[in-house]
Short mmCIF file of C-alpha atoms in Angstrom, two decimals:
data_model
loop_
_atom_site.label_atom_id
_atom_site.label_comp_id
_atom_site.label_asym_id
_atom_site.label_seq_id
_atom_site.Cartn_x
_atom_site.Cartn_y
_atom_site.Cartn_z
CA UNK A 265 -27.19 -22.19 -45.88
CA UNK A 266 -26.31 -25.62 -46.15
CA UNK A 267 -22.17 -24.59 -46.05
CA UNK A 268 -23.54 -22.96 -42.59
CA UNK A 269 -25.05 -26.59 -41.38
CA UNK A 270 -22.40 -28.49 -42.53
CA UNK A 271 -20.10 -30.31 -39.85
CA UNK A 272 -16.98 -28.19 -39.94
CA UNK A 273 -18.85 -25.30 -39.31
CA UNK A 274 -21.31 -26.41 -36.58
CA UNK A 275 -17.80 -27.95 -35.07
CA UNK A 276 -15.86 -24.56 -35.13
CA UNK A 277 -19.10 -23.11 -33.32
CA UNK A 278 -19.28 -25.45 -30.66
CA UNK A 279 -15.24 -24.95 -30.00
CA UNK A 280 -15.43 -21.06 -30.16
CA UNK A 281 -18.60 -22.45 -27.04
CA UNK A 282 -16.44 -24.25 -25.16
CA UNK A 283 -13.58 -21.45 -25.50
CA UNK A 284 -16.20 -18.88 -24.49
CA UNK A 285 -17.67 -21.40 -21.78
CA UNK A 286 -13.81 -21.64 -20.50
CA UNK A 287 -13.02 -18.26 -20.25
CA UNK A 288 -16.06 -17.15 -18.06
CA UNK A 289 -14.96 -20.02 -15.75
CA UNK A 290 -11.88 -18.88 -15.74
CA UNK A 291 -12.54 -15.06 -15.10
CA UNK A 292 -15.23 -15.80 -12.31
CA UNK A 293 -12.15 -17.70 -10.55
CA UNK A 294 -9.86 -15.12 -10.84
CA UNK A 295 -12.58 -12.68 -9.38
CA UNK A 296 -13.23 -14.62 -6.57
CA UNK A 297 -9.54 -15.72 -5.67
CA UNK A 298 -8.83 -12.25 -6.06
CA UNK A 299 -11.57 -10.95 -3.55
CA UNK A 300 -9.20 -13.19 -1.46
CA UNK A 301 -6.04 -11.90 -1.78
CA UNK A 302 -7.77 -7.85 -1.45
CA UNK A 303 -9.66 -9.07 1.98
CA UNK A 304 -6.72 -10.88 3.26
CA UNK A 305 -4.35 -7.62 2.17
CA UNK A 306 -6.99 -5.33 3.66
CA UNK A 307 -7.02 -7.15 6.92
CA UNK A 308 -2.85 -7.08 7.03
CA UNK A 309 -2.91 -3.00 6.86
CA UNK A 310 -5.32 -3.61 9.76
CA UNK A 311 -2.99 -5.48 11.47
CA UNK A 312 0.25 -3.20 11.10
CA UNK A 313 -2.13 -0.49 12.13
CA UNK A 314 -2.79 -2.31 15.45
CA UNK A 315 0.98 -2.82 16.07
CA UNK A 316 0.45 -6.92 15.52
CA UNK A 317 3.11 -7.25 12.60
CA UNK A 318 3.18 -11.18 13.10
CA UNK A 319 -0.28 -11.62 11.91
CA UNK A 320 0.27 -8.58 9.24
CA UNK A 321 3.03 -10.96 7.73
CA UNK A 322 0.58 -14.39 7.86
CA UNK A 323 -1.76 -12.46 5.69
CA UNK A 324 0.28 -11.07 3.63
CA UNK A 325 1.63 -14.46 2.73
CA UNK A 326 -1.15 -16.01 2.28
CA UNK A 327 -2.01 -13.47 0.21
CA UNK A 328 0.62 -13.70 -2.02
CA UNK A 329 0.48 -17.21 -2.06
CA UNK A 330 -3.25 -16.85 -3.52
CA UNK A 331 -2.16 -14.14 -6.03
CA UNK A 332 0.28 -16.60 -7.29
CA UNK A 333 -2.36 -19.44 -7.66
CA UNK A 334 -4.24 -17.28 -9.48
CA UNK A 335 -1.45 -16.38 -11.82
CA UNK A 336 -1.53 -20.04 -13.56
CA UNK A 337 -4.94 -18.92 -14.94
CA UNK A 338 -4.19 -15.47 -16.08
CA UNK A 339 -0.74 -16.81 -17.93
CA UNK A 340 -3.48 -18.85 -19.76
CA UNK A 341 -6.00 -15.88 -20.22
CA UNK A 342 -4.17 -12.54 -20.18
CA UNK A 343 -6.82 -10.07 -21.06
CA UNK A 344 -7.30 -11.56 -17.08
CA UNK A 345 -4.10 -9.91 -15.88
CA UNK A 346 -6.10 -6.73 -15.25
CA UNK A 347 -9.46 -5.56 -13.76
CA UNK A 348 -9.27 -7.33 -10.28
CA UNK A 349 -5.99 -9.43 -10.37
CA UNK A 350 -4.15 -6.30 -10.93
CA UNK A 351 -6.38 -4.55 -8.25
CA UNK A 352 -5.91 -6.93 -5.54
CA UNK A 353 -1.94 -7.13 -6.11
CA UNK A 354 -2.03 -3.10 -6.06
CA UNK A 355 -3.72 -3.66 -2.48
CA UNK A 356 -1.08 -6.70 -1.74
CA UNK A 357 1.96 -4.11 -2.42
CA UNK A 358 0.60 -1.44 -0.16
CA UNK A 359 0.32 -4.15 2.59
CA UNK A 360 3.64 -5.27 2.25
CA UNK A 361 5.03 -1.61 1.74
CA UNK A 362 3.44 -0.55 4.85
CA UNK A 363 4.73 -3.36 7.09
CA UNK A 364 7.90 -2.98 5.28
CA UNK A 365 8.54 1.02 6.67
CA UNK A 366 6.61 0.00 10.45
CA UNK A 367 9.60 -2.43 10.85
CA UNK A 368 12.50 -0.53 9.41
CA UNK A 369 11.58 2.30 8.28
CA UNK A 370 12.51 1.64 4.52
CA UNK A 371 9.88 2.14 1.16
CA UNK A 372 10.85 -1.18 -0.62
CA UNK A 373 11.53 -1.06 -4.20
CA UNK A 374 9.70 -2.49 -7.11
CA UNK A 375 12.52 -4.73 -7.43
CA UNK A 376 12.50 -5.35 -3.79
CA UNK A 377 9.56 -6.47 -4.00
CA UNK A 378 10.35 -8.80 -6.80
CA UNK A 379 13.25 -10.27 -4.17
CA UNK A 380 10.91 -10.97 -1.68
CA UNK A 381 8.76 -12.30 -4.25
CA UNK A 382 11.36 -14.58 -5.34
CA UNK A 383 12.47 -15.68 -1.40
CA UNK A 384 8.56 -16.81 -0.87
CA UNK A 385 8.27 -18.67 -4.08
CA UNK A 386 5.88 -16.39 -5.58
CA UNK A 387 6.32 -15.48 -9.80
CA UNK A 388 3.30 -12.97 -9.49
CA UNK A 389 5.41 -9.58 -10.90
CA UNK A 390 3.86 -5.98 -9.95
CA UNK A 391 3.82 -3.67 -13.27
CA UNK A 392 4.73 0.03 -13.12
CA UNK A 393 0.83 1.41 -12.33
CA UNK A 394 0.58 -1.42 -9.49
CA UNK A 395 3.29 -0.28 -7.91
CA UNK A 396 2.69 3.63 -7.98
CA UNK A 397 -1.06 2.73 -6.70
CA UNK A 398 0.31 1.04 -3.64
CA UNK A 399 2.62 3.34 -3.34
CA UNK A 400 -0.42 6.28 -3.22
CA UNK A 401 -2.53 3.94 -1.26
CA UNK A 402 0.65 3.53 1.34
CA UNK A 403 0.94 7.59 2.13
CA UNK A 404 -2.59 6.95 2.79
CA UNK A 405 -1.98 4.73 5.55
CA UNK A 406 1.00 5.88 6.78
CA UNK A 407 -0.89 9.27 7.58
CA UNK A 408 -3.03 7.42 10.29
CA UNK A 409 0.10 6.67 12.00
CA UNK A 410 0.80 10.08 11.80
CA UNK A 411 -2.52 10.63 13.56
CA UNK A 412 -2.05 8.34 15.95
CA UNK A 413 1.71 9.42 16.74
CA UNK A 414 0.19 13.15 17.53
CA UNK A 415 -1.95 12.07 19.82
CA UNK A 416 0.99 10.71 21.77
CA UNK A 417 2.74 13.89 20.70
CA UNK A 418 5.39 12.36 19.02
CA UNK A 419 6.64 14.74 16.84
CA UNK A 420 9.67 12.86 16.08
CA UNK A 421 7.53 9.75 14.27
CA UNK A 422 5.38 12.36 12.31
CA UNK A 423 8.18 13.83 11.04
CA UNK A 424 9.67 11.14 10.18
CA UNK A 425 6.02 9.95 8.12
CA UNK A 426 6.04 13.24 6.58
CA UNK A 427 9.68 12.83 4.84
CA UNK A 428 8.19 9.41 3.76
CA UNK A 429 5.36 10.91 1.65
CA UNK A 430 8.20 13.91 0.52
CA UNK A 431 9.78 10.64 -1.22
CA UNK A 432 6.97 9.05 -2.24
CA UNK A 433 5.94 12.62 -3.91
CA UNK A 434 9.12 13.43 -5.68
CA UNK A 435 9.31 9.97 -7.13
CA UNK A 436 5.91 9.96 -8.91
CA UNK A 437 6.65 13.60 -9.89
CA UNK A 438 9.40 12.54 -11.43
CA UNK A 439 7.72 9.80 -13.03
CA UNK A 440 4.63 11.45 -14.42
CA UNK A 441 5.79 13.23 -17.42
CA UNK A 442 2.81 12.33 -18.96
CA UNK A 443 0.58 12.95 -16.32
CA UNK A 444 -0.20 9.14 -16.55
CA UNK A 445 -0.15 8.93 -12.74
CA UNK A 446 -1.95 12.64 -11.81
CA UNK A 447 -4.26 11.09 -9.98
CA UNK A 448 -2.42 9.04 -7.80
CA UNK A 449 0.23 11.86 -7.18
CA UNK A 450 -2.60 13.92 -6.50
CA UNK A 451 -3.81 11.56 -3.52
CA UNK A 452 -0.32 11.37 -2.34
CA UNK A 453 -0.18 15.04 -2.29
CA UNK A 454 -3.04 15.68 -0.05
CA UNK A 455 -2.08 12.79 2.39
CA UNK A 456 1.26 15.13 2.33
CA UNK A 457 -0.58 18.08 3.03
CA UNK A 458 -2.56 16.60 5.61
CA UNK A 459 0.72 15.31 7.32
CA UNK A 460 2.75 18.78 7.13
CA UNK A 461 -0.29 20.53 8.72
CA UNK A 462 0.28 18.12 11.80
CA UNK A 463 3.89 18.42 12.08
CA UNK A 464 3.03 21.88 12.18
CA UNK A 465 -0.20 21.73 14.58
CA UNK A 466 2.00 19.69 17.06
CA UNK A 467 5.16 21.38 16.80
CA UNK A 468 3.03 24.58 17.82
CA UNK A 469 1.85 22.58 20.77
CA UNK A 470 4.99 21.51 22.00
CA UNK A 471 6.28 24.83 21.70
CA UNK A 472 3.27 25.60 24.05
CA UNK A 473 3.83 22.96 26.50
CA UNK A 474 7.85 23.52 26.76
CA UNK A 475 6.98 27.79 27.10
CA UNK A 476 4.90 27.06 29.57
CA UNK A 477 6.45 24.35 31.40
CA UNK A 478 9.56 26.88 31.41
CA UNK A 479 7.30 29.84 32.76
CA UNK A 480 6.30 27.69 35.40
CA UNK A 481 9.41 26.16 36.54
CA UNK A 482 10.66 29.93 36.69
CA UNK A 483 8.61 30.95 39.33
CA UNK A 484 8.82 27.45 41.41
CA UNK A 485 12.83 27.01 40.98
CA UNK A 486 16.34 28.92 40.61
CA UNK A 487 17.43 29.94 37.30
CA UNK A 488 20.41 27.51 37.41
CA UNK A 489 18.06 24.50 37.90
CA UNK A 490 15.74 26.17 35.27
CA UNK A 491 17.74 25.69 32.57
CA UNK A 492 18.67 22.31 33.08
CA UNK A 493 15.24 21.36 33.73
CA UNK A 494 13.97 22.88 30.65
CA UNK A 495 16.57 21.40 28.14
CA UNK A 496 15.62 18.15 29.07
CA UNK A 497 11.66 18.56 28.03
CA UNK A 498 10.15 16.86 25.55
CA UNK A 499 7.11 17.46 23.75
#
C-alpha cells in the first residue's frame, strides 16, 4: 500500500491522466475536422452532379486541405488514422474521382491521386480499402448521371458510364482474392446492373422512336429522301 502512495507511482498515474486526457482531445478533433472534410466532400459530388465543376473543385480543396490538417494529429496518434479520418478521405476520393471522369472522362489512379496530392501540398496518402470504397461509392454516383443522361436520351453518355463501372468491376474482381472487398464489389455490381438495364431500356426506345420515325416518313416522303432522312436520326 504504501509502494502504491508513494511519489513515483502517484506521478506515473497522473502522466498515464494527462496521456489519456490528450488523446480524447485529440480524437474529438479529428472527429470534428473530419465531419468537415465528409460535408465539404459530400457537397462537391453535389456540385459535379449539378454541372458546377468550379465550386466541385473549391470544396474539394478545401477539403483536402482540412484532411491534411488533421493528419499532424493522427501522425501523433495513429490508432486515429481510422474510424472517421479514413471515412471522410474515402468520401474525399470519390469526390475527386467523380469530378475527375465529368471533365475527362478518366478513373484516376491511386497514384494519381497521390500526384495531385503532391501538386496541392497535401501529404494525406489514401490506403488500398480507401481507395476501393471511393471507387464503389463513385459507380454509385456515376449511375445518376446515367439517369439523368436517359432522360435526355443520350445513349451515347450511358454507355459510356456503363464501360466505366465494367472497369471499376474487373479491377476489384481482380483484386479480391480474398474476398476482402465483397462488399464493395458487390455495390459496384448492382450500380452495374442498374446501368446495363438502362442502356438496354433506352436503346429499346430509340429503336422505337427511329422505327417509327422511319414508318412515318415513309408514308409522308419518297423512298430516296427516306433513307437519307432516316440515317441521320438520332435517338
Amino acid at each position: 500500500t504504501e509502494e502504491c502512495l508513494s511519489p513515483q507511482y502517484l506521478a506515473e498515474l497522473d502522466e498515464i491522466r494527462l496521456r489519456m486526457e490528450h488523446f480524447d482531445k485529440s480524437r474529438e478533433l479529428v472527429i470534428k475536422d473530419s465531419r468537415d472534410v465528409q460535408k465539404l466532400s459530400k457537397l462537391a459530388v453535389y456540385s459535379v452532379i449539378r454541372g458546377q465543376l468550379g465550386d466541385a473543385k473549391r470544396k474539394l480543396h478545401e477539403a483536402g486541405r482540412i484532411a491534411n490538417k488533421i493528419l499532424t494529429t493522427v501522425s501523433t496518434h495513429h490508432a486515429l488514422r481510422g474510424g472517421s479520418f479514413s471515412n471522410s478521405l474515402e468520401e474525399w476520393a470519390e469526390g475527386l474521382l467523380l469530378l475527375e471522369w465529368v471533365q475527362s472522362k478518366h478513373i484516376m489512379s491511386k497514384s494519381q491521386i497521390l500526384s495531385y496530392n503532391v501538386e496541392n501540398g497535401f501529404t494525406f496518402v489514401l490506403n488500398n480499402a480507401e481507395y476501393i470504397g471511393a471507387l464503389s461509392d463513385f459507380t454509385g454516383e456515376i449511375g445518376r448521371l446515367a439517369v439523368a443522361q436517359a432522360s435526355k436520351r443520350n445513349l451515347e453518355a450511358v454507355q459510356e458510364i456503363h464501360q466505366a463501372d465494367l472497369v471499376v468491376s474487373n479491377f476489384i474482381t481482380l483484386l479480391n482474392v480474398t474476398n476482402q472487398f465483397g462488399k464493395k464489389l458487390e455495390a459496384v455490381n448492382t450500380n452495374l446492373r442498374k446501368v446495363e438495364d438502362i442502356v438496354f431500356e433506352l436503346s429499346m426506345l430509340c429503336r422505337g422512336s427511329r422505327a417509327g420515325k422511319q414508318m412515318s416518313i415513309a408514308l409522308d416522303m419518297p423512298h430516296s429522301h427516306t433513307s437519307q432522312q432516316v440515317d441521320q436520326e438520332e435517338c
